[in-house]
Amino acid sequence: MNLGLIPAKWAALTPRRTALVDIAHQRRIDWATLDTRVRRLANGLRTLGLRSGDRVAVLSRNSIEYQELYFAVGRAGLVLQPLNWRLSTEALRTLVADAQPAVLVASAEFRHVAEDLGRAVDLVRLLHCGPAGDGSYEELLASAPDTEPPWCEQVQDTDPCFILYTGGTTGAAKGVVHSHRSVAAGMLNQTVAERIVPSDVYLLTGQMFHIPVVLSMNYLAHGCPVVLMNFDARQALEVIEQERVSAFLGITTMLNWMLEVPGFDTYDLSSLRNIQYGGGPMPSTMVRAVAEAFPCGLIQGYGQTEGTTMSFLSQEDHRDALRGIHPHRLRSCGREGFGTRIRVVDADGHDVPRDGRTPGEIVVRSEANMLGYFRRPDLTAAILRDGWMRTGDVATWDEERYLYIVDRLKDMIISGGEKIYSVEVEEAIGRHPAVLECAVIGVPDEQWGESVKAFVVLRPNLKATAEDIIDVTRRHLASYQKPRSVEFVTELPKAPTGKVLKRELRAPYWADRDIS
Amino acid sequence: MNLGLIPAKWAALTPRRTALVDIAHQRRIDWATLDTRVRRLANGLRTLGLRSGDRVAVLSRNSIEYQELYFAVGRAGLVLQPLNWRLSTEALRTLVADAQPAVLVASAEFRHVAEDLGRAVDLVRLLHCGPAGDGSYEELLASAPDTEPPWCEQVQDTDPCFILYTGGTTGAAKGVVHSHRSVAAGMLNQTVAERIVPSDVYLLTGQMFHIPVVLSMNYLAHGCPVVLMNFDARQALEVIEQERVSAFLGITTMLNWMLEVPGFDTYDLSSLRNIQYGGGPMPSTMVRAVAEAFPCGLIQGYGQTEGTTMSFLSQEDHRDALRGIHPHRLRSCGREGFGTRIRVVDADGHDVPRDGRTPGEIVVRSEANMLGYFRRPDLTAAILRDGWMRTGDVATWDEERYLYIVDRLKDMIISGGEKIYSVEVEEAIGRHPAVLECAVIGVPDEQWGESVKAFVVLRPNLKATAEDIIDVTRRHLASYQKPRSVEFVTELPKAPTGKVLKRELRAPYWADRDIS
């Protein structure tokens, strides 16, 4: 179950089949070549003096080398620390100071940042990879033997294989540690949800420093080619046509952009079998538009870095809802995955009623749960107990255990003693036809403690006033839930998953207070 | 990953969906009812004083109670010992003497055998289940609480969940011990090979004391209904039509019988998605006949009690071969499964050339490998070493790692110093149009050590002489490989999997010698 052995399997079974396609650099690599390079890289990293469990950081956009590193660390008994290159150098310095990697691998475009980071941590080696397979990374490979790395046999399923940092834009970044087993368990849930077949071709639309990389690695585990790109809507359509892509993860914004590409109808998208989306439910009009535009099944996934995808709204759920059977389920993020147990509990840990109305916190029991936060037993103990993981997400559930996310616990607004779930307010605002997207937060209010503030992005060429927005919420919500203020913005700050970064919206208002 | 929690999951998600259909007794049970009964049974067994790891033996044809027992022992931290009711009472006595079950559950028809066995072993309780859900088994359930059995949480993945005995017709029966994890790993291979979807319905054609029970339990793990029957060809066709069965395991003989049911064409088999077959390759004419008769994909599986299904010839492999692409692959049992690594090695443990010609022994590394033989560390050590399991099966493999079984190591004939693989001789004999099936063994020969003897079953209304049979082998084989004698029989002795029991054919010839 060592992830690093994935290329070994397929190099044995289908050596000349394409494993990875790198659109940006117009490169392809087959399984035999990939496996040889992974073995060399694993041996090369060990010859630098690294010991089992040592971290190898990587700062790069999506590339073949990035995937090689994921496999090579597993093969060598090391741990990958993928870095979010969108972060500031200062934030990155915090992350490497926390994980203390022994090696940092950086692509050419991040050479200067990498050198800066190299001064902040005691590196054994800084390796550069060039845009065309050059640099010291290649030199290490060339000089290393391509024999089977002997450390591989010593790796246990429960050994860590990578650390992904979350909350990196604040000072409170936490390293989520996954083991070979937890990743494999996350993959199994995806295998069952996506019903992968050997002829599938996967397009990785997100960045490889983020948890959905597990979804693409799962296709590799099935021997299916993965196409790497740095997302662009028009190029994505071209790539789907050219590479006969069968599946991808499309967050709402991406799908919106793709639908708006001029000449959308002229692309041949007939190879598609599944689109998974996440980062929250899509408005039903959007789901309908996607279902009509793309000739394939839809899957909604709900997940976290700490647990990969935990629940799924299936292809059948979508098909039924679009036909008018349980149409409200389009607002649900579905039910627990194949290897997952999910409960929605009150503050005392008891199940809340399955009535679709009573909110509680989602807790998850699964082998896909992370090992814990890197060197933070305090934080780990706060959310992982007796095998159950607290998600911090507030939801209701119905008789058949469909989950309806209400809010992040920390995004909940308390105004005049009333709990206001930001998602409910956002849904109401989203009913205004001019609204493309919006985000609702609580801001300090001397009278009420907090008051509701809405950030709204309007659709191109459509208009609305603050009063129009407040009006629409008045029709659908209780009076205390309506926004006190509305701010029109051109875009919302987002994480790579498409989740709106509410902490960034909140920061200016709470800067002088003790709330993160 | 406790198998006993499968009904808990689906009782939560789809409480009123059918879990099991028992054709023989015209009974159905939904998930909520099944889960309640499993909890009661688990608690009931524990109230008898059983401790974790204690064995519960079962002697019954396929029934809902049988499946309840599989789940309840997992839920209670106990271990099931399913007994092959086709065995003699004497043989069964040996098996219970070996596993020392604390409880024996027997269906009404085996009451007397069970009472006999109860005298051979120190039972805490003999439980009877009636054909209509009665007997002391039901009384135990009725009196036990339906609360969650607390022992369930203490069960580790690597704890044993059942013991299946192999070789039960000789005195050398061995108990193959599987853990929750090894069964789950075997299930994962099946999930990927069969591409299970929520709408599937599985027909269990074999008996539940045999390893393919893992295939049906996997459908239950996916929340799909399983239809239990005691195989009859006509009834199987009726059941497929009535229950909209999508998949079953059909050994060659079963498929033969089904094809010969009068009015075969009048059955609606349109619900079928997959037929898996095993127990050796089918003649290509048979594969073609099955592919034409059944509107679904074909999968060939190669497995053992010790490792569940280890290799698969996929739907695409069949489709391609039938179209004339690599047609010889119909003679292959495919390639390693999703979570499996397979090698073919010589006596020194080195890979034999992947040339499709050089035979070696199949060895398997997989989490689906058994824990070992019950209380036989000597036998376990002989076949399980460094995570690799010796199968005792001789095969060749080709460049793409397709496996071609040549023989069981112990079925190999050595005549005049030449190795003769019985399967090769059988293939040659099978080319004679009058031959339905055949088996080849070695018998003592003063001059050559062993000589080749063939047992042949002719097709109804067709004739052939011994000389005809020898003639056909002469055209396809080297002279030393041809049978010296041919015996016509009406049927061949077979294990429940459909594998011919060559040891039974050999026994009369070797009775006075020291070879099993």
mmCIF file of N, CA and C in Angstrom, chain A residues 158-263:
data_model
loop_
_atom_site.group_PDB
_atom_site.id
_atom_site.type_symbol
_atom_site.label_atom_id
_atom_site.label_comp_id
_atom_site.label_asym_id
_atom_site.label_seq_id
_atom_site.Cartn_x
_atom_site.Cartn_y
_atom_site.Cartn_z
ATOM 1 N N THR A 158 1.102 2.925 7.962
ATOM 2 C CA THR A 158 0.728 4.039 8.836
ATOM 3 C C THR A 158 1.819 5.101 8.915
ATOM 4 N N ASP A 159 2.881 4.948 8.136
ATOM 5 C CA ASP A 159 3.915 5.991 8.089
ATOM 6 C C ASP A 159 3.398 7.180 7.286
ATOM 7 N N PRO A 160 3.835 8.395 7.675
ATOM 8 C CA PRO A 160 3.400 9.580 6.928
ATOM 9 C C PRO A 160 3.961 9.580 5.513
ATOM 10 N N CYS A 161 3.196 10.129 4.574
ATOM 11 C CA CYS A 161 3.705 10.261 3.207
ATOM 12 C C CYS A 161 3.702 11.707 2.724
ATOM 13 N N PHE A 162 2.801 12.534 3.231
ATOM 14 C CA PHE A 162 2.917 13.967 2.930
ATOM 15 C C PHE A 162 2.246 14.812 3.997
ATOM 16 N N ILE A 163 2.621 16.091 4.003
ATOM 17 C CA ILE A 163 2.062 17.074 4.934
ATOM 18 C C ILE A 163 1.529 18.235 4.099
ATOM 19 N N LEU A 164 0.235 18.499 4.199
ATOM 20 C CA LEU A 164 -0.352 19.634 3.489
ATOM 21 C C LEU A 164 -0.738 20.685 4.523
ATOM 22 N N TYR A 165 -0.300 21.915 4.302
ATOM 23 C CA TYR A 165 -0.613 22.968 5.269
ATOM 24 C C TYR A 165 -1.930 23.642 4.934
ATOM 25 N N THR A 166 -2.737 23.841 5.963
ATOM 26 C CA THR A 166 -3.991 24.575 5.777
ATOM 27 C C THR A 166 -3.915 25.841 6.613
ATOM 28 N N GLY A 167 -4.754 26.799 6.256
ATOM 29 C CA GLY A 167 -4.771 28.059 6.999
ATOM 30 C C GLY A 167 -3.498 28.853 6.800
ATOM 31 N N GLY A 168 -2.851 28.643 5.638
ATOM 32 C CA GLY A 168 -1.539 29.233 5.391
ATOM 33 C C GLY A 168 -1.526 30.738 5.267
ATOM 34 N N THR A 169 -2.673 31.356 5.074
ATOM 35 C CA THR A 169 -2.667 32.815 4.925
ATOM 36 C C THR A 169 -2.716 33.520 6.270
ATOM 37 N N THR A 170 -3.028 32.808 7.309
ATOM 38 C CA THR A 170 -2.958 33.416 8.639
ATOM 39 C C THR A 170 -1.668 32.925 9.275
ATOM 40 N N GLY A 171 -1.404 33.341 10.479
ATOM 41 C CA GLY A 171 -0.195 32.878 11.143
ATOM 42 C C GLY A 171 -0.366 31.481 11.718
ATOM 43 N N ALA A 172 -1.580 30.937 11.651
ATOM 44 C CA ALA A 172 -1.880 29.714 12.387
ATOM 45 C C ALA A 172 -1.891 28.488 11.476
ATOM 46 N N ALA A 173 -0.961 28.431 10.514
ATOM 47 C CA ALA A 173 -0.939 27.298 9.598
ATOM 48 C C ALA A 173 -0.690 25.994 10.351
ATOM 49 N N LYS A 174 -1.404 24.947 9.902
ATOM 50 C CA LYS A 174 -1.259 23.631 10.533
ATOM 51 C C LYS A 174 -0.907 22.628 9.449
ATOM 52 N N GLY A 175 0.018 21.744 9.757
ATOM 53 C CA GLY A 175 0.428 20.735 8.779
ATOM 54 C C GLY A 175 -0.396 19.470 8.934
ATOM 55 N N VAL A 176 -1.223 19.177 7.957
ATOM 56 C CA VAL A 176 -2.060 17.978 7.997
ATOM 57 C C VAL A 176 -1.235 16.799 7.496
ATOM 58 N N VAL A 177 -0.995 15.829 8.374
ATOM 59 C CA VAL A 177 -0.137 14.695 8.021
ATOM 60 C C VAL A 177 -0.990 13.513 7.583
ATOM 61 N N HIS A 178 -0.763 13.044 6.379
ATOM 62 C CA HIS A 178 -1.446 11.849 5.890
ATOM 63 C C HIS A 178 -0.450 10.698 5.762
ATOM 64 N N SER A 179 -0.989 9.491 6.004
ATOM 65 C CA SER A 179 -0.173 8.288 5.868
ATOM 66 C C SER A 179 -0.503 7.609 4.539
ATOM 67 N N HIS A 180 0.310 6.644 4.171
ATOM 68 C CA HIS A 180 0.000 5.857 2.979
ATOM 69 C C HIS A 180 -1.401 5.260 3.093
ATOM 70 N N ARG A 181 -1.734 4.782 4.279
ATOM 71 C CA ARG A 181 -3.037 4.161 4.455
ATOM 72 C C ARG A 181 -4.175 5.171 4.363
ATOM 73 N N SER A 182 -4.005 6.343 4.965
ATOM 74 C CA SER A 182 -5.111 7.310 4.947
ATOM 75 C C SER A 182 -5.353 7.804 3.515
ATOM 76 N N VAL A 183 -4.282 7.952 2.759
ATOM 77 C CA VAL A 183 -4.450 8.358 1.362
ATOM 78 C C VAL A 183 -5.135 7.235 0.576
ATOM 79 N N ALA A 184 -4.703 6.002 0.801
ATOM 80 C CA ALA A 184 -5.316 4.874 0.092
ATOM 81 C C ALA A 184 -6.803 4.754 0.431
ATOM 82 N N ALA A 185 -7.151 5.045 1.678
ATOM 83 C CA ALA A 185 -8.566 4.981 2.070
ATOM 84 C C ALA A 185 -9.362 6.097 1.394
ATOM 85 N N GLY A 186 -8.768 7.277 1.279
ATOM 86 C CA GLY A 186 -9.420 8.369 0.549
ATOM 87 C C GLY A 186 -9.609 7.998 -0.911
ATOM 88 N N MET A 187 -8.616 7.323 -1.457
ATOM 89 C CA MET A 187 -8.696 6.870 -2.851
ATOM 90 C C MET A 187 -9.825 5.863 -3.050
ATOM 91 N N LEU A 188 -9.962 4.948 -2.088
ATOM 92 C CA LEU A 188 -11.013 3.929 -2.215
ATOM 93 C C LEU A 188 -12.386 4.595 -2.294
ATOM 94 N N ASN A 189 -12.614 5.595 -1.450
ATOM 95 C CA ASN A 189 -13.895 6.307 -1.520
ATOM 96 C C ASN A 189 -14.110 6.895 -2.908
ATOM 97 N N GLN A 190 -13.046 7.449 -3.484
ATOM 98 C CA GLN A 190 -13.162 8.029 -4.833
ATOM 99 C C GLN A 190 -13.394 6.948 -5.882
ATOM 100 N N THR A 191 -12.715 5.821 -5.727
ATOM 101 C CA THR A 191 -12.873 4.721 -6.680
ATOM 102 C C THR A 191 -14.331 4.293 -6.768
ATOM 103 N N VAL A 192 -14.945 4.166 -5.593
ATOM 104 C CA VAL A 192 -16.345 3.726 -5.565
ATOM 105 C C VAL A 192 -17.257 4.827 -6.103
ATOM 106 N N ALA A 193 -17.001 6.065 -5.715
ATOM 107 C CA ALA A 193 -17.874 7.168 -6.148
ATOM 108 C C ALA A 193 -17.753 7.421 -7.652
ATOM 109 N N GLU A 194 -16.536 7.316 -8.172
ATOM 110 C CA GLU A 194 -16.312 7.655 -9.585
ATOM 111 C C GLU A 194 -16.443 6.454 -10.508
ATOM 112 N N ARG A 195 -16.404 5.213 -9.917
ATOM 113 C CA ARG A 195 -16.547 3.993 -10.730
ATOM 114 C C ARG A 195 -15.551 3.982 -11.881
ATOM 115 N N ILE A 196 -14.295 4.089 -11.485
ATOM 116 C CA ILE A 196 -13.208 4.240 -12.445
ATOM 117 C C ILE A 196 -13.055 3.002 -13.320
ATOM 118 N N VAL A 197 -12.821 3.209 -14.610
ATOM 119 C CA VAL A 197 -12.561 2.106 -15.540
ATOM 120 C C VAL A 197 -11.190 2.331 -16.169
ATOM 121 N N PRO A 198 -10.579 1.247 -16.691
ATOM 122 C CA PRO A 198 -9.195 1.376 -17.177
ATOM 123 C C PRO A 198 -9.028 2.403 -18.302
ATOM 124 N N SER A 199 -10.098 2.690 -19.037
ATOM 125 C CA SER A 199 -9.969 3.619 -20.162
ATOM 126 C C SER A 199 -10.108 5.083 -19.753
ATOM 127 N N ASP A 200 -10.278 5.353 -18.466
ATOM 128 C CA ASP A 200 -10.430 6.740 -18.029
ATOM 129 C C ASP A 200 -9.153 7.558 -18.245
ATOM 130 N N VAL A 201 -9.357 8.866 -18.417
ATOM 131 C CA VAL A 201 -8.256 9.841 -18.511
ATOM 132 C C VAL A 201 -8.658 11.006 -17.613
ATOM 133 N N TYR A 202 -7.792 11.357 -16.688
ATOM 134 C CA TYR A 202 -8.154 12.371 -15.695
ATOM 135 C C TYR A 202 -7.439 13.683 -15.965
ATOM 136 N N LEU A 203 -8.165 14.770 -15.825
ATOM 137 C CA LEU A 203 -7.580 16.108 -15.952
ATOM 138 C C LEU A 203 -7.484 16.725 -14.569
ATOM 139 N N LEU A 204 -6.261 17.033 -14.137
ATOM 140 C CA LEU A 204 -6.075 17.685 -12.834
ATOM 141 C C LEU A 204 -6.199 19.187 -13.030
ATOM 142 N N THR A 205 -7.284 19.744 -12.532
ATOM 143 C CA THR A 205 -7.530 21.175 -12.738
ATOM 144 C C THR A 205 -6.959 22.008 -11.597
ATOM 145 N N GLY A 206 -6.782 21.399 -10.434
ATOM 146 C CA GLY A 206 -6.280 22.141 -9.282
ATOM 147 C C GLY A 206 -4.765 22.066 -9.186
ATOM 148 N N GLN A 207 -4.239 22.631 -8.119
ATOM 149 C CA GLN A 207 -2.796 22.617 -7.921
ATOM 150 C C GLN A 207 -2.391 21.427 -7.052
ATOM 151 N N MET A 208 -1.201 20.923 -7.306
ATOM 152 C CA MET A 208 -0.775 19.675 -6.669
ATOM 153 C C MET A 208 -0.369 19.838 -5.216
ATOM 154 N N PHE A 209 -0.408 21.071 -4.708
ATOM 155 C CA PHE A 209 -0.128 21.227 -3.276
ATOM 156 C C PHE A 209 -1.402 21.091 -2.459
ATOM 157 N N HIS A 210 -2.493 20.769 -3.142
ATOM 158 C CA HIS A 210 -3.772 20.743 -2.456
ATOM 159 C C HIS A 210 -4.348 19.320 -2.443
ATOM 160 N N ILE A 211 -5.223 19.026 -1.474
ATOM 161 C CA ILE A 211 -5.695 17.665 -1.228
ATOM 162 C C ILE A 211 -6.306 16.972 -2.450
ATOM 163 N N PRO A 212 -6.974 17.684 -3.401
ATOM 164 C CA PRO A 212 -7.509 16.942 -4.550
ATOM 165 C C PRO A 212 -6.440 16.229 -5.381
ATOM 166 N N VAL A 213 -5.165 16.462 -5.078
ATOM 167 C CA VAL A 213 -4.127 15.679 -5.749
ATOM 168 C C VAL A 213 -4.344 14.187 -5.479
ATOM 169 N N VAL A 214 -5.015 13.868 -4.375
ATOM 170 C CA VAL A 214 -5.322 12.461 -4.072
ATOM 171 C C VAL A 214 -6.253 11.885 -5.146
ATOM 172 N N LEU A 215 -7.149 12.707 -5.660
ATOM 173 C CA LEU A 215 -8.075 12.238 -6.696
ATOM 174 C C LEU A 215 -7.309 11.875 -7.968
ATOM 175 N N SER A 216 -6.351 12.715 -8.328
ATOM 176 C CA SER A 216 -5.599 12.402 -9.555
ATOM 177 C C SER A 216 -4.657 11.231 -9.313
ATOM 178 N N MET A 217 -4.059 11.167 -8.119
ATOM 179 C CA MET A 217 -3.190 10.018 -7.832
ATOM 180 C C MET A 217 -3.976 8.713 -7.866
ATOM 181 N N ASN A 218 -5.256 8.781 -7.523
ATOM 182 C CA ASN A 218 -6.070 7.572 -7.567
ATOM 183 C C ASN A 218 -6.224 7.076 -9.010
ATOM 184 N N TYR A 219 -6.364 7.996 -9.953
ATOM 185 C CA TYR A 219 -6.416 7.563 -11.357
ATOM 186 C C TYR A 219 -5.088 6.914 -11.747
ATOM 187 N N LEU A 220 -3.991 7.478 -11.273
ATOM 188 C CA LEU A 220 -2.691 6.847 -11.542
ATOM 189 C C LEU A 220 -2.651 5.450 -10.922
ATOM 190 N N ALA A 221 -3.216 5.315 -9.732
ATOM 191 C CA ALA A 221 -3.251 3.999 -9.081
ATOM 192 C C ALA A 221 -4.003 2.976 -9.928
ATOM 193 N N HIS A 222 -4.957 3.455 -10.729
ATOM 194 C CA HIS A 222 -5.709 2.578 -11.632
ATOM 195 C C HIS A 222 -5.020 2.441 -12.991
ATOM 196 N N GLY A 223 -3.845 3.043 -13.124
ATOM 197 C CA GLY A 223 -3.123 2.953 -14.393
ATOM 198 C C GLY A 223 -3.638 3.892 -15.468
ATOM 199 N N CYS A 224 -4.502 4.833 -15.081
ATOM 200 C CA CYS A 224 -5.082 5.773 -16.051
ATOM 201 C C CYS A 224 -4.198 7.011 -16.180
ATOM 202 N N PRO A 225 -4.106 7.575 -17.382
ATOM 203 C CA PRO A 225 -3.278 8.777 -17.556
ATOM 204 C C PRO A 225 -3.890 9.981 -16.847
ATOM 205 N N VAL A 226 -3.026 10.822 -16.319
ATOM 206 C CA VAL A 226 -3.444 12.084 -15.715
ATOM 207 C C VAL A 226 -2.834 13.226 -16.518
ATOM 208 N N VAL A 227 -3.682 14.180 -16.871
ATOM 209 C CA VAL A 227 -3.245 15.348 -17.625
ATOM 210 C C VAL A 227 -3.084 16.505 -16.654
ATOM 211 N N LEU A 228 -1.889 17.079 -16.623
ATOM 212 C CA LEU A 228 -1.599 18.182 -15.711
ATOM 213 C C LEU A 228 -1.717 19.501 -16.454
ATOM 214 N N MET A 229 -2.412 20.455 -15.854
ATOM 215 C CA MET A 229 -2.456 21.782 -16.452
ATOM 216 C C MET A 229 -2.536 22.799 -15.330
ATOM 217 N N ASN A 230 -2.281 24.067 -15.666
ATOM 218 C CA ASN A 230 -2.566 25.153 -14.744
ATOM 219 C C ASN A 230 -3.816 25.809 -15.315
ATOM 220 N N PHE A 231 -4.920 25.690 -14.599
ATOM 221 C CA PHE A 231 -6.243 25.869 -15.180
ATOM 222 C C PHE A 231 -6.467 27.163 -15.954
ATOM 223 N N ASP A 232 -7.009 26.987 -17.132
ATOM 224 C CA ASP A 232 -7.521 28.080 -17.961
ATOM 225 C C ASP A 232 -8.741 27.484 -18.657
ATOM 226 N N ALA A 233 -9.852 28.222 -18.650
ATOM 227 C CA ALA A 233 -11.132 27.630 -19.074
ATOM 228 C C ALA A 233 -11.093 27.160 -20.523
ATOM 229 N N ARG A 234 -10.590 28.028 -21.416
ATOM 230 C CA ARG A 234 -10.594 27.654 -22.821
ATOM 231 C C ARG A 234 -9.641 26.470 -23.056
ATOM 232 N N GLN A 235 -8.477 26.566 -22.429
ATOM 233 C CA GLN A 235 -7.509 25.485 -22.608
ATOM 234 C C GLN A 235 -8.047 24.166 -22.050
ATOM 235 N N ALA A 236 -8.785 24.251 -20.948
ATOM 236 C CA ALA A 236 -9.362 23.029 -20.374
ATOM 237 C C ALA A 236 -10.269 22.346 -21.386
ATOM 238 N N LEU A 237 -11.091 23.123 -22.085
ATOM 239 C CA LEU A 237 -11.983 22.532 -23.092
ATOM 240 C C LEU A 237 -11.177 21.905 -24.231
ATOM 241 N N GLU A 238 -10.129 22.606 -24.641
ATOM 242 C CA GLU A 238 -9.272 22.069 -25.709
ATOM 243 C C GLU A 238 -8.636 20.751 -25.276
ATOM 244 N N VAL A 239 -8.168 20.741 -24.024
ATOM 245 C CA VAL A 239 -7.477 19.551 -23.512
ATOM 246 C C VAL A 239 -8.448 18.378 -23.394
ATOM 247 N N ILE A 240 -9.656 18.643 -22.937
ATOM 248 C CA ILE A 240 -10.656 17.569 -22.829
ATOM 249 C C ILE A 240 -10.866 16.936 -24.201
ATOM 250 N N GLU A 241 -10.987 17.783 -25.215
ATOM 251 C CA GLU A 241 -11.193 17.283 -26.573
ATOM 252 C C GLU A 241 -9.974 16.499 -27.071
ATOM 253 N N GLN A 242 -8.800 17.102 -26.909
ATOM 254 C CA GLN A 242 -7.592 16.502 -27.481
ATOM 255 C C GLN A 242 -7.156 15.230 -26.767
ATOM 256 N N GLU A 243 -7.234 15.243 -25.438
ATOM 257 C CA GLU A 243 -6.721 14.101 -24.670
ATOM 258 C C GLU A 243 -7.824 13.104 -24.340
ATOM 259 N N ARG A 244 -9.039 13.362 -24.819
ATOM 260 C CA ARG A 244 -10.184 12.488 -24.532
ATOM 261 C C ARG A 244 -10.336 12.291 -23.020
ATOM 262 N N VAL A 245 -10.354 13.418 -22.313
ATOM 263 C CA VAL A 245 -10.473 13.402 -20.854
ATOM 264 C C VAL A 245 -11.842 12.852 -20.459
ATOM 265 N N SER A 246 -11.862 11.978 -19.439
ATOM 266 C CA SER A 246 -13.134 11.395 -19.007
ATOM 267 C C SER A 246 -13.621 11.960 -17.677
ATOM 268 N N ALA A 247 -12.737 12.599 -16.913
ATOM 269 C CA ALA A 247 -13.156 13.069 -15.593
ATOM 270 C C ALA A 247 -12.276 14.216 -15.123
ATOM 271 N N PHE A 248 -12.877 15.132 -14.382
ATOM 272 C CA PHE A 248 -12.098 16.183 -13.727
ATOM 273 C C PHE A 248 -12.876 16.729 -12.545
ATOM 274 N N LEU A 249 -12.160 17.459 -11.690
ATOM 275 C CA LEU A 249 -12.786 18.114 -10.550
ATOM 276 C C LEU A 249 -13.005 19.561 -10.958
ATOM 277 N N GLY A 250 -14.277 19.965 -11.025
ATOM 278 C CA GLY A 250 -14.571 21.325 -11.478
ATOM 279 C C GLY A 250 -15.262 22.116 -10.393
ATOM 280 N N ILE A 251 -14.535 23.026 -9.759
ATOM 281 C CA ILE A 251 -15.230 23.850 -8.774
ATOM 282 C C ILE A 251 -16.143 24.809 -9.529
ATOM 283 N N THR A 252 -17.121 25.324 -8.813
ATOM 284 C CA THR A 252 -18.183 26.106 -9.455
ATOM 285 C C THR A 252 -17.629 27.211 -10.363
ATOM 286 N N THR A 253 -16.659 27.947 -9.858
ATOM 287 C CA THR A 253 -16.105 29.049 -10.654
ATOM 288 C C THR A 253 -15.523 28.538 -11.966
ATOM 289 N N MET A 254 -14.785 27.468 -11.898
ATOM 290 C CA MET A 254 -14.189 26.882 -13.108
ATOM 291 C C MET A 254 -15.271 26.520 -14.128
ATOM 292 N N LEU A 255 -16.331 25.878 -13.626
ATOM 293 C CA LEU A 255 -17.398 25.446 -14.536
ATOM 294 C C LEU A 255 -18.093 26.660 -15.147
ATOM 295 N N ASN A 256 -18.285 27.690 -14.330
ATOM 296 C CA ASN A 256 -18.849 28.947 -14.818
ATOM 297 C C ASN A 256 -18.001 29.502 -15.967
ATOM 298 N N TRP A 257 -16.708 29.576 -15.732
ATOM 299 C CA TRP A 257 -15.798 30.092 -16.758
ATOM 300 C C TRP A 257 -15.848 29.233 -18.017
ATOM 301 N N MET A 258 -15.885 27.925 -17.820
ATOM 302 C CA MET A 258 -15.892 27.041 -18.993
ATOM 303 C C MET A 258 -17.151 27.244 -19.820
ATOM 304 N N LEU A 259 -18.301 27.370 -19.122
ATOM 305 C CA LEU A 259 -19.571 27.558 -19.840
ATOM 306 C C LEU A 259 -19.568 28.861 -20.632
ATOM 307 N N GLU A 260 -18.789 29.829 -20.174
ATOM 308 C CA GLU A 260 -18.790 31.139 -20.832
ATOM 309 C C GLU A 260 -17.732 31.273 -21.924
ATOM 310 N N VAL A 261 -16.966 30.223 -22.151
ATOM 311 C CA VAL A 261 -15.972 30.281 -23.237
ATOM 312 C C VAL A 261 -16.717 30.397 -24.575
ATOM 313 N N PRO A 262 -16.381 31.408 -25.387
ATOM 314 C CA PRO A 262 -17.056 31.534 -26.688
ATOM 315 C C PRO A 262 -16.873 30.262 -27.513
ATOM 316 N N GLY A 263 -17.937 29.842 -28.142
ATOM 317 C CA GLY A 263 -17.862 28.630 -28.963
ATOM 318 C C GLY A 263 -17.850 27.355 -28.138
#
